Coordinates of C-alpha atoms in Angstrom, one line a residue:
X38 CA 22.1 62.3 55.7
X39 CA 25.2 64.5 55.7
X40 CA 23.0 67.4 56.9
X41 CA 21.9 65.1 59.7
X42 CA 25.4 64.3 60.8
X43 CA 26.2 68.0 60.7
X44 CA 23.1 68.8 62.8
X45 CA 23.9 66.1 65.3
X46 CA 27.5 67.4 65.7
X47 CA 26.1 71.0 66.2
X48 CA 23.6 69.7 68.7
X49 CA 26.3 68.0 70.7
X50 CA 28.1 71.3 71.0
X51 CA 25.0 73.4 71.4
X52 CA 23.6 71.3 74.2
X53 CA 26.5 72.2 76.4
X54 CA 25.8 75.9 75.7
X55 CA 22.3 77.3 76.0
X56 CA 22.2 79.0 72.5
X57 CA 18.5 78.3 71.9
X58 CA 18.4 79.3 68.3
X59 CA 21.2 77.0 67.1
X60 CA 19.7 74.1 69.2
X61 CA 16.3 74.8 67.6
X62 CA 17.5 74.6 64.0
X63 CA 19.4 71.4 64.8
X64 CA 16.2 69.9 66.3
X65 CA 14.2 70.9 63.1
X66 CA 16.8 69.1 61.0
X67 CA 16.5 66.0 63.2
X68 CA 12.7 66.0 62.9
X69 CA 12.9 66.4 59.1
X70 CA 15.4 63.5 58.9
X71 CA 13.1 61.3 61.1
X72 CA 10.1 62.2 59.0
X73 CA 12.1 61.2 55.9
X74 CA 13.5 57.9 57.1
X75 CA 12.8 57.2 60.7
X76 CA 14.9 54.0 61.1
X77 CA 18.0 55.3 59.4
X78 CA 17.9 58.6 61.3
X79 CA 17.3 56.8 64.6
X80 CA 20.4 54.5 64.1
X81 CA 22.5 57.6 63.4
X82 CA 21.2 59.4 66.5
X83 CA 22.1 56.3 68.5
X84 CA 25.5 55.9 67.0
X85 CA 26.4 59.5 67.7
X86 CA 25.4 59.3 71.4
X87 CA 22.8 62.0 71.2
X88 CA 20.1 60.5 73.5
X89 CA 22.1 61.0 76.7
X90 CA 22.3 64.7 75.8
X91 CA 18.6 65.1 75.6
X92 CA 17.7 65.1 79.4
X93 CA 19.4 68.5 79.8
X94 CA 17.3 69.8 76.9
X95 CA 14.0 68.7 78.4
X96 CA 13.8 71.8 80.4
X97 CA 10.2 72.9 81.4
X98 CA 11.1 76.6 80.7
X99 CA 12.7 76.0 77.3
X100 CA 10.8 76.7 74.1
X101 CA 12.7 73.7 72.5
X102 CA 11.2 71.2 74.9
X103 CA 8.2 70.1 72.8
X104 CA 10.5 69.5 69.8
X105 CA 12.9 67.4 72.0
X106 CA 10.0 65.3 73.3
X107 CA 8.7 65.0 69.7
X108 CA 12.1 63.6 68.6
X109 CA 12.0 61.1 71.5
X110 CA 8.5 60.1 70.5
X111 CA 9.6 59.6 66.8
X112 CA 12.8 57.7 67.8
X113 CA 10.8 55.4 70.2
X114 CA 8.7 54.2 67.3
X115 CA 11.6 51.8 66.6
X116 CA 11.6 48.8 68.9
X117 CA 15.5 48.8 69.1
X118 CA 15.5 52.3 70.5
X119 CA 13.1 51.9 73.4
X120 CA 15.5 50.4 76.0
X121 CA 18.2 52.8 74.7
X122 CA 15.8 55.7 75.6
X123 CA 15.5 54.3 79.1
X124 CA 19.2 53.8 79.5
X125 CA 19.8 57.4 78.4
X126 CA 17.9 58.5 81.4
X127 CA 15.0 60.1 79.5
X128 CA 12.1 58.8 81.6
X129 CA 12.6 61.0 84.8
X130 CA 12.8 64.3 82.9
X131 CA 9.8 63.3 80.7
X132 CA 7.7 62.5 83.8
X133 CA 8.7 65.9 85.2
X134 CA 7.3 67.5 82.1
X135 CA 3.9 65.9 82.8
X136 CA 3.5 68.7 85.5
X137 CA 3.7 71.3 82.8
X138 CA 0.6 73.4 81.9
X139 CA 1.7 73.8 78.3
X140 CA -0.6 71.7 76.0
X141 CA 2.1 71.1 73.3
X142 CA 4.6 69.9 75.9
X143 CA 2.0 67.5 77.5
X144 CA 1.0 66.2 74.0
X145 CA 4.6 65.4 72.9
X146 CA 5.6 64.1 76.3
X147 CA 2.6 61.8 76.3
X148 CA 3.5 60.5 72.9
X149 CA 7.1 59.9 73.9
X150 CA 6.2 58.0 77.0
X151 CA 3.5 56.0 75.2
X152 CA 6.0 55.0 72.4
X153 CA 8.7 54.1 74.9
X154 CA 6.2 51.8 76.8
X155 CA 5.0 50.1 73.7
X156 CA 5.9 46.4 74.1
X157 CA 8.8 47.3 76.2
X158 CA 9.3 45.9 79.7
X159 CA 12.2 48.3 80.4
X160 CA 10.1 51.3 79.3
X161 CA 7.1 50.3 81.5
X162 CA 9.2 49.6 84.5
X163 CA 10.9 53.0 84.3
X164 CA 7.6 54.8 83.9
X165 CA 6.2 52.8 86.8
X166 CA 9.2 53.6 89.0
X167 CA 8.8 57.3 88.3
X168 CA 5.1 57.3 89.0
X169 CA 4.1 58.4 85.5
X170 CA 0.8 56.5 85.1
X171 CA -0.6 58.2 88.2
X172 CA 0.1 61.7 86.8
X173 CA -1.4 60.8 83.4
X174 CA -4.5 59.3 85.1
X175 CA -5.0 62.6 87.1
X176 CA -4.7 64.6 83.9
X177 CA -7.4 62.5 82.3
X178 CA -9.7 63.0 85.4
X179 CA -9.3 66.7 85.2
X180 CA -9.6 67.1 81.4
X181 CA -12.3 64.5 80.5
X182 CA -15.2 67.0 80.4
X183 CA -13.5 69.5 78.0
X184 CA -14.6 68.9 74.4
X185 CA -12.3 71.3 72.6
X186 CA -10.5 69.6 69.7
X187 CA -7.0 70.3 71.1
X188 CA -8.0 68.8 74.4
X189 CA -9.5 65.7 72.7
X190 CA -6.2 65.2 70.9
X191 CA -4.4 65.3 74.3
X192 CA -6.9 62.9 75.9
X193 CA -6.4 60.5 73.0
X194 CA -2.6 60.5 73.5
X195 CA -2.9 60.1 77.3
X196 CA -5.3 57.2 76.9
X197 CA -3.0 55.6 74.3
X198 CA -0.1 56.1 76.7
X199 CA -1.9 54.2 79.6
X200 CA -2.9 51.5 77.1
X201 CA 0.7 50.9 76.0
X202 CA 1.9 51.1 79.6
X203 CA -0.5 48.3 80.8
X204 CA -1.1 46.2 77.7
X205 CA -0.8 42.4 78.5
X206 CA 0.5 43.2 82.0
X207 CA -1.8 42.1 84.7
X208 CA -0.1 43.9 87.6
X209 CA 0.1 47.3 85.7
X210 CA -3.6 46.9 84.6
X211 CA -4.5 46.2 88.3
X212 CA -2.6 49.4 89.2
X213 CA -4.7 51.5 86.8
X214 CA -7.9 49.9 88.1
X215 CA -6.9 50.8 91.7
X216 CA -6.2 54.4 90.5
X217 CA -9.9 54.5 89.4
X218 CA -9.3 55.0 85.7
X219 CA -12.4 52.9 84.7
X220 CA -15.2 55.2 85.9
X221 CA -13.3 58.2 84.3
X222 CA -12.9 56.4 80.9
X223 CA -16.5 55.4 80.9
X224 CA -17.6 59.0 81.4
X225 CA -15.1 60.1 78.8
X226 CA -16.6 57.7 76.3
X227 CA -20.1 59.2 76.9
X228 CA -18.9 62.8 76.5
X229 CA -16.6 62.2 73.5
X230 CA -18.5 59.5 71.5
X231 CA -18.4 61.9 68.4
X232 CA -14.6 61.7 68.4
X233 CA -13.6 58.5 66.5
X234 CA -9.9 58.5 67.5
X235 CA -10.6 59.0 71.2
X236 CA -13.5 56.5 71.2
X237 CA -11.3 53.9 69.6
X238 CA -8.6 54.5 72.2
X239 CA -11.1 54.1 75.0
X240 CA -12.4 50.9 73.5
X241 CA -9.0 49.4 73.3
X242 CA -8.2 50.4 76.9
X243 CA -11.5 48.8 78.0
X244 CA -10.7 45.7 76.0
X245 CA -7.4 45.4 77.9
X246 CA -8.8 46.1 81.4
X247 CA -11.9 44.0 81.0
X248 CA -9.8 40.8 80.7
X249 CA -8.9 41.3 84.4
X250 CA -11.4 39.8 86.8
X251 CA -11.0 42.7 89.3
X252 CA -12.1 45.2 86.7
X253 CA -15.6 43.7 86.4
X254 CA -16.8 45.1 89.7
X255 CA -15.7 48.6 88.8
X256 CA -17.2 48.3 85.3
X257 CA -20.5 47.1 86.8
X258 CA -20.7 50.2 89.0
X259 CA -20.6 52.5 85.9
X260 CA -23.1 52.9 83.0
X261 CA -20.7 51.1 80.6
X262 CA -23.5 48.9 79.3
X263 CA -25.6 51.9 78.2
X264 CA -22.6 53.7 76.7
X265 CA -21.5 50.6 74.7
X266 CA -25.0 49.8 73.4
X267 CA -25.5 53.5 72.4
X268 CA -22.2 53.5 70.6
X269 CA -23.0 50.1 68.9
X270 CA -26.3 51.4 67.6
X271 CA -24.5 54.3 65.9
X272 CA -22.0 52.1 64.0
X273 CA -22.3 51.1 60.4
X274 CA -18.7 49.8 59.8
X275 CA -17.8 46.2 60.5
X276 CA -14.5 47.1 62.1
X277 CA -16.1 49.5 64.6
X278 CA -18.7 47.0 65.6
X279 CA -16.0 44.4 65.9
X280 CA -14.1 46.7 68.3
X281 CA -17.1 47.1 70.5
X282 CA -17.7 43.3 70.4
X283 CA -14.2 42.8 71.7
X284 CA -15.1 44.8 74.8
X285 CA -18.5 43.3 75.3
X286 CA -17.4 39.7 75.3
X287 CA -15.1 39.8 78.4
X288 CA -17.5 42.2 80.2
X289 CA -20.5 39.9 79.5
X290 CA -18.8 37.2 81.5
X291 CA -19.9 39.0 84.6
X292 CA -23.5 38.2 85.6
X293 CA -24.4 41.7 86.8
X294 CA -23.1 43.3 83.6
X295 CA -25.0 40.6 81.6
X296 CA -28.2 41.9 83.1
X297 CA -27.2 45.5 82.5
X298 CA -26.5 44.8 78.9
X299 CA -29.8 43.1 78.5
X300 CA -31.6 46.0 80.1
X301 CA -29.6 48.5 77.9
X302 CA -31.0 46.8 74.8
X303 CA -28.0 44.9 73.6
X304 CA -30.0 41.8 72.7
X305 CA -32.1 43.8 70.1
X306 CA -28.9 45.0 68.5
X307 CA -27.5 41.5 68.3
X308 CA -30.8 40.2 66.8
X309 CA -30.5 42.9 64.2
X310 CA -26.9 42.0 63.4
X311 CA -28.0 38.3 62.9
X312 CA -30.9 39.3 60.7
X313 CA -28.6 41.5 58.5
X314 CA -25.8 39.0 58.2
X315 CA -27.5 35.6 58.1
X316 CA -27.6 35.4 54.3
X317 CA -24.3 37.3 53.8
X318 CA -21.4 35.5 52.1
X319 CA -18.7 38.1 52.8
X320 CA -16.2 37.1 55.4
X321 CA -17.1 40.0 57.6
X322 CA -20.8 39.0 57.6
X323 CA -19.9 35.5 58.6
X324 CA -17.6 36.9 61.4
X325 CA -20.3 39.3 62.7
X326 CA -23.0 36.6 62.7
X327 CA -20.7 34.3 64.8
X328 CA -19.8 37.1 67.2
X329 CA -23.3 38.3 67.7
X330 CA -24.9 34.8 68.1
X331 CA -22.0 33.7 70.5
X332 CA -22.5 36.9 72.6
X333 CA -26.3 36.2 72.7
X334 CA -25.6 32.7 74.1
X335 CA -23.1 34.2 76.6
X336 CA -25.8 36.7 77.9
X337 CA -28.1 33.6 78.6
X338 CA -25.5 32.1 81.0
X339 CA -26.6 34.5 83.7
X340 CA -29.6 33.3 85.6
X341 CA -31.3 36.7 85.9
X342 CA -30.5 37.8 82.3
X343 CA -31.7 34.4 81.0
X344 CA -35.0 34.5 83.0
X345 CA -35.6 38.1 81.9
X346 CA -35.3 37.1 78.2
X347 CA -37.3 33.9 78.7
X348 CA -40.3 35.9 79.9
X349 CA -42.3 32.7 80.8
X350 CA -41.6 31.3 77.3
X351 CA -43.5 34.2 75.7
X352 CA -40.5 36.6 75.3
X353 CA -39.9 37.8 71.7
X354 CA -36.2 37.1 72.1
X355 CA -36.9 33.5 73.1
X356 CA -39.1 33.1 70.1
X357 CA -36.5 34.6 67.7
X358 CA -33.8 32.3 69.1
X359 CA -36.2 29.3 68.5
X360 CA -36.4 30.3 64.9
X361 CA -32.6 29.8 64.6
X362 CA -32.9 26.0 65.1
X363 CA -34.5 25.2 61.7
X364 CA -32.2 27.7 60.0
X365 CA -30.0 26.6 57.1
X366 CA -27.0 28.3 58.7
X367 CA -24.8 26.0 61.0
X368 CA -23.7 28.9 63.2
X369 CA -27.3 29.9 63.9
X370 CA -28.4 26.3 64.5
X371 CA -25.5 26.0 67.0
X372 CA -26.4 29.2 68.8
X373 CA -30.1 28.3 68.8
X374 CA -29.3 24.9 70.4
X375 CA -26.9 26.4 72.9
X376 CA -29.5 29.1 73.8
X377 CA -32.1 26.4 74.4
X378 CA -29.6 24.5 76.6
X379 CA -29.1 27.8 78.6
X380 CA -32.8 28.5 78.9
X381 CA -33.2 24.9 80.2
X382 CA -31.5 25.6 83.5
X383 CA -34.5 25.3 85.7
X384 CA -37.4 22.9 85.9
X385 CA -40.1 25.5 85.1
X386 CA -38.4 26.6 81.8
X387 CA -37.7 22.9 80.9
X388 CA -41.3 21.8 81.4
X389 CA -42.7 24.8 79.5
X390 CA -40.3 24.1 76.6
X391 CA -41.1 20.4 76.3
X392 CA -44.8 21.2 76.4
X393 CA -44.5 23.7 73.6
X394 CA -42.8 21.2 71.2
X395 CA -39.1 22.2 71.3
X396 CA -38.0 18.6 71.5
X397 CA -39.3 18.0 68.0
X398 CA -37.3 20.9 66.6
X399 CA -34.1 19.6 68.3
X400 CA -34.7 16.1 67.0
X401 CA -35.2 17.4 63.5
X402 CA -31.9 19.3 63.8
X403 CA -30.1 16.2 65.0
X404 CA -31.5 14.2 62.2
X405 CA -30.1 16.7 59.7
X406 CA -26.6 16.3 61.4
X407 CA -26.4 12.5 61.4
X408 CA -25.2 12.7 57.8
X409 CA -23.8 16.2 57.7
X410 CA -22.0 15.5 61.0
X411 CA -21.3 19.0 62.3
X412 CA -19.9 18.0 65.7
X413 CA -20.5 21.4 67.5
X414 CA -24.2 21.3 66.4
X415 CA -24.6 17.7 67.5
X416 CA -23.0 18.5 70.9
X417 CA -25.1 21.6 71.4
X418 CA -28.4 19.8 70.5
X419 CA -27.6 16.9 72.8
X420 CA -26.8 19.4 75.6
X421 CA -30.2 20.9 75.2
X422 CA -31.9 17.6 75.3
X423 CA -30.0 16.5 78.3
X424 CA -31.0 19.6 80.3
X425 CA -34.6 19.3 79.1
X426 CA -34.7 15.7 80.4
X427 CA -33.9 16.6 84.0
X428 CA -37.4 17.3 85.3
X429 CA -39.2 14.0 86.1
X430 CA -42.4 15.0 84.2
X431 CA -40.4 15.5 81.0
X432 CA -38.8 12.1 80.8
X433 CA -41.8 10.0 79.6
X434 CA -42.9 12.8 77.2
X435 CA -39.4 12.9 75.7
X436 CA -39.2 9.1 75.4
X437 CA -42.6 9.1 73.7
X438 CA -41.3 11.7 71.3
X439 CA -38.5 9.3 70.2
X440 CA -35.6 11.1 71.8
X441 CA -33.7 7.9 72.7
X442 CA -34.0 6.5 69.2
X443 CA -32.5 9.7 67.6
X444 CA -29.8 9.9 70.2
X445 CA -28.8 6.3 69.5
X446 CA -28.1 7.2 65.9
X447 CA -24.9 9.0 67.2
X448 CA -23.6 5.8 68.9
X449 CA -21.0 5.5 66.1
X450 CA -19.6 9.0 66.7
X451 CA -15.8 9.0 67.3
X452 CA -15.9 12.5 68.9
X453 CA -15.6 12.5 72.7
X454 CA -17.7 15.6 73.3
X455 CA -20.6 14.1 71.4
X456 CA -20.1 10.7 73.1
X457 CA -20.1 12.5 76.5
X458 CA -23.4 14.4 75.8
X459 CA -25.1 11.3 74.3
X460 CA -24.3 9.3 77.4
X461 CA -25.5 12.1 79.7
X462 CA -28.8 12.5 77.7
X463 CA -29.6 8.8 77.9
X464 CA -28.8 8.6 81.6
X465 CA -31.1 11.6 82.3
X466 CA -33.9 10.0 80.2
X467 CA -33.9 6.6 81.9
X468 CA -33.7 8.0 85.5
X469 CA -36.8 6.4 87.2
X470 CA -38.1 5.1 83.8
X471 CA -38.0 1.3 84.1
X472 CA -39.4 0.5 80.7
X473 CA -36.9 2.7 78.9
X474 CA -34.0 1.3 81.0
X475 CA -35.1 -2.2 80.1
X476 CA -35.3 -1.4 76.4
X477 CA -31.9 0.3 76.3
X478 CA -30.3 -2.2 78.6
X479 CA -31.1 -5.1 76.3
X480 CA -29.8 -3.2 73.3
X481 CA -26.7 -5.2 72.5
X482 CA -25.0 -2.5 70.4
X483 CA -25.5 0.1 73.1
X484 CA -24.1 -2.2 75.8
X485 CA -21.1 -3.1 73.6
X486 CA -20.3 0.5 73.0
X487 CA -20.6 1.4 76.7
X488 CA -18.2 -1.3 77.6
X489 CA -15.8 -0.1 75.0
X490 CA -16.1 3.5 76.3
X491 CA -15.6 2.3 79.9
X492 CA -12.0 1.8 78.8
X493 CA -11.5 5.3 77.2
X494 CA -8.7 6.3 79.5
X495 CA -7.8 9.3 77.4
X496 CA -11.3 10.8 78.0
X497 CA -12.2 10.6 81.7
X498 CA -15.6 12.3 81.1
X499 CA -16.7 9.7 78.6
X500 CA -15.3 6.9 80.7
X501 CA -17.2 8.1 83.8
X502 CA -20.5 8.7 82.0
X503 CA -20.3 5.2 80.4
X504 CA -19.9 3.6 83.7
X505 CA -22.7 5.6 85.2
X506 CA -25.1 4.7 82.3
X507 CA -24.2 1.1 82.6
X508 CA -25.0 1.2 86.3
X509 CA -28.2 3.3 85.7
X510 CA -29.5 0.7 83.1
X511 CA -29.4 -2.0 85.9
X512 CA -30.6 0.2 88.7
X513 CA -33.6 1.7 86.9
X514 CA -34.7 -1.5 85.1
X515 CA -34.0 -4.0 88.0
X516 CA -34.3 -6.5 85.1
X517 CA -32.7 -9.9 84.9
X518 CA -32.5 -9.5 81.1
X519 CA -30.5 -6.2 81.4
X520 CA -28.2 -7.8 84.0
X521 CA -27.6 -10.7 81.7
X522 CA -26.9 -8.3 78.8
X523 CA -24.3 -6.4 80.9
X524 CA -22.7 -9.6 82.0
X525 CA -22.5 -11.0 78.5
X526 CA -21.2 -7.6 77.2
X527 CA -18.3 -7.7 79.7
X528 CA -19.5 -4.8 81.8
X529 CA -19.2 -6.3 85.3
X530 CA -15.4 -5.7 85.7
X531 CA -16.0 -2.0 84.9
X532 CA -18.7 -1.7 87.6
X533 CA -16.3 -3.2 90.1
X534 CA -13.6 -0.6 89.1
X535 CA -16.3 2.1 89.4
X536 CA -16.9 1.1 93.0
X537 CA -13.3 2.3 93.7
X538 CA -13.9 5.8 92.1
X539 CA -12.8 8.9 93.9
X540 CA -16.4 10.2 93.5
X541 CA -18.8 8.9 96.2
X542 CA -21.8 9.2 94.0
X543 CA -20.2 6.9 91.4
X544 CA -19.1 4.4 94.0
X545 CA -22.6 4.2 95.4
X546 CA -24.2 3.8 91.9
X547 CA -21.7 1.0 91.2
X548 CA -22.4 -0.8 94.5
X549 CA -26.2 -0.7 94.0
X550 CA -25.9 -2.0 90.5
X551 CA -23.5 -4.8 91.6
X552 CA -25.9 -5.7 94.4
X553 CA -28.7 -6.1 91.8
X554 CA -26.5 -8.2 89.6
X555 CA -25.7 -10.5 92.6
X556 CA -29.4 -10.7 93.6
X557 CA -30.8 -11.3 90.0
X558 CA -28.1 -13.6 88.5
X559 CA -25.3 -14.5 90.8
X560 CA -24.5 -17.7 88.9
X561 CA -23.9 -15.9 85.6
X562 CA -21.9 -13.1 87.3
X563 CA -19.8 -15.3 89.6
X564 CA -16.8 -15.7 87.2
X565 CA -16.6 -12.0 86.5
X566 CA -16.9 -11.1 90.2
X567 CA -14.0 -13.4 91.0
X568 CA -11.9 -12.1 88.0
X569 CA -12.5 -8.5 89.0
X570 CA -11.5 -9.2 92.7
X571 CA -14.9 -7.9 93.9
X572 CA -14.4 -9.3 97.4
X573 CA -11.1 -7.7 98.1
X574 CA -12.5 -4.3 96.7
X575 CA -15.4 -4.6 99.2
X576 CA -12.9 -5.4 102.0
X577 CA -10.9 -2.2 101.2
X578 CA -14.1 -0.1 101.2
X579 CA -15.2 -1.4 104.5
X580 CA -11.8 -1.1 106.1
X581 CA -11.3 2.5 104.9
X582 CA -12.3 5.0 107.5
X583 CA -12.9 7.6 104.8
X584 CA -15.7 5.6 103.1
X585 CA -19.1 7.3 103.5
X586 CA -21.8 5.6 105.5
X587 CA -23.8 4.7 102.4
X588 CA -20.7 3.1 100.8
X589 CA -20.2 0.9 103.9
X590 CA -23.9 0.0 104.0
X591 CA -24.1 -1.0 100.3
X592 CA -20.8 -2.9 100.6
X593 CA -22.3 -5.0 103.4
X594 CA -25.5 -5.6 101.4
X595 CA -23.3 -6.9 98.6
X596 CA -21.2 -9.1 100.8
X597 CA -24.4 -10.8 102.0
X598 CA -25.6 -11.1 98.4
X599 CA -22.5 -12.9 97.1
X600 CA -22.3 -15.4 100.0
X601 CA -24.5 -17.8 97.9
X602 CA -21.5 -18.4 95.6
X603 CA -19.0 -21.0 96.8
X604 CA -15.8 -19.4 95.4
X605 CA -16.9 -15.9 96.6
X606 CA -17.9 -17.3 100.0
X607 CA -14.4 -18.8 100.3
X608 CA -12.8 -15.4 99.5
X609 CA -15.0 -13.7 102.1
X610 CA -13.8 -16.2 104.7
X611 CA -10.1 -15.9 103.8
X612 CA -10.2 -12.1 104.2
X613 CA -11.5 -12.2 107.8
X614 CA -14.4 -9.9 107.0
X615 CA -16.0 -10.7 110.4
X616 CA -13.3 -8.5 112.1
X617 CA -14.0 -5.4 109.9
X618 CA -17.8 -5.9 110.1
X619 CA -18.0 -6.4 113.9
X620 CA -16.1 -3.0 114.4
X621 CA -18.9 -1.3 112.3
X622 CA -21.5 -2.4 114.8
X623 CA -20.4 0.6 116.8
X624 CA -20.6 3.0 113.9
X625 CA -22.3 6.3 114.6
X626 CA -24.7 5.9 111.7
X627 CA -27.6 3.8 112.8
X628 CA -28.3 2.3 109.4
X629 CA -24.6 1.2 109.1
X630 CA -24.5 -0.3 112.6
X631 CA -27.8 -2.2 112.1
X632 CA -26.6 -3.6 108.8
X633 CA -23.2 -4.5 110.4
X634 CA -25.2 -6.7 113.0
X635 CA -27.1 -8.4 110.2
X636 CA -24.0 -9.0 108.1
X637 CA -22.1 -10.4 111.1
X638 CA -24.9 -12.8 111.8
X639 CA -24.9 -13.9 108.2
X640 CA -21.1 -14.3 108.2
X641 CA -21.2 -16.3 111.5
X642 CA -24.0 -18.5 110.3
X643 CA -22.2 -19.4 107.1
X644 CA -18.6 -19.7 108.3

């Protein structure tokens, strides 16, 4: 290190004088010391105040310039030196050097700026202020077609510099997108795919930029899908495939790019990865299997890409995905069930799938997971069944296949996501199916669990679905036994609360169910209606101008229905309902105004 101190002293003197030879030998000594022990040499350079001397040495005409830029690049490898480089005023002269035509100057300058920007807010701000990114982007645009090794090296450094400049910084990434770097980088990837270092740098840059929503439109206007699929097909190493996956995942969130990836043949690549890794026990096999199957499911989230792969239920991809469900591998079972849920997004697909026996496969899968209890698989299989149960023609077929019985096996689950899907599946199944609603509504264990979940305040979704299923059991069965079962289970108060929901559809479902309770067994429900303040809830709904016409209509129907109970009748009289109802006779909705007249007559007759 003594040689270094000596060289630094000499450099101090020489920098004021323009003796190139003595400067050059000092710089060589510095580079040697940095190569030997970068951190120690950097500390020494900082202590002796050398950095502020370097701007004068960054002269475009000087032969020393590449070495000075190289020293800055080496020093800036240390985190503690980056803001010091900025404070020493090195950014403006370095940016000036980007206008040089000397390849070595450009290379070392690009390295220096890239290293100063790495994880450094000060570095990035200074480069931004001096307009450095724009110049580098222009260089890449003018050089990208040149495949000479020296030029590829320079392109790699420039891509790395832009990546360090914008990494994890939305506004700087947006700036690069506005400069139009994406189309250039995509072309560059196509031309230089033989160059590993440059390809990797491009992929990392894409990975950064693809996180930004505004980038997706630009990516979609390029042939990125073809380039990435072509590159993927060439790869044999796990790490390289993983890098491409990291770009594909954020890009595939865009529906147009999903379709482009499907058309470029990505699905076939993913199916190959699955086939190669399904029996693998190495960590990388397990990771690749998960990434490939997850990406497959993501591609199916786009309507067009999904329909293209479904091919009327005859598509080879659809058939391959089906074969994942009986697999012994949990990850594949999960992906298979999620894929079915995604294919089941329109009635035509759902009807075809139910007719071709998919329900049985899903039920067998669920049966395997009652004991094994893999929550994600349970959740995915229930999601698929729920979607398949939406078309009216599927409901009775699925009920006959025993779907409700298998779903009820998960009633004891303590996992809210499973509870939520279980409730949704049962609600879809019983819609318009009186017999099934009757059977489930008189199932004491189910009603008890629903009432318990109606109080799951920590899980709004579960609470909402429980209320809706409770109401649906009554509305679709219209059965006195079901009504009695809900009253005995303590469900009435929850339906009254549901009538005050912020969601109109839930309010309405609750009011219709309460109306049926009042019509079918008012005597048994009377005590619960009083305890839950039903009459005052109805008064609020009728008085509230924001209540939808159907809410007002069903509230009046319910008022009429409870008039047969003495305590409820007294409450109706004490709240002066007649004033609220008579105003509604002038309501713009004819059904509401007509019901208001009938209700007023009823209230007047019984007052």
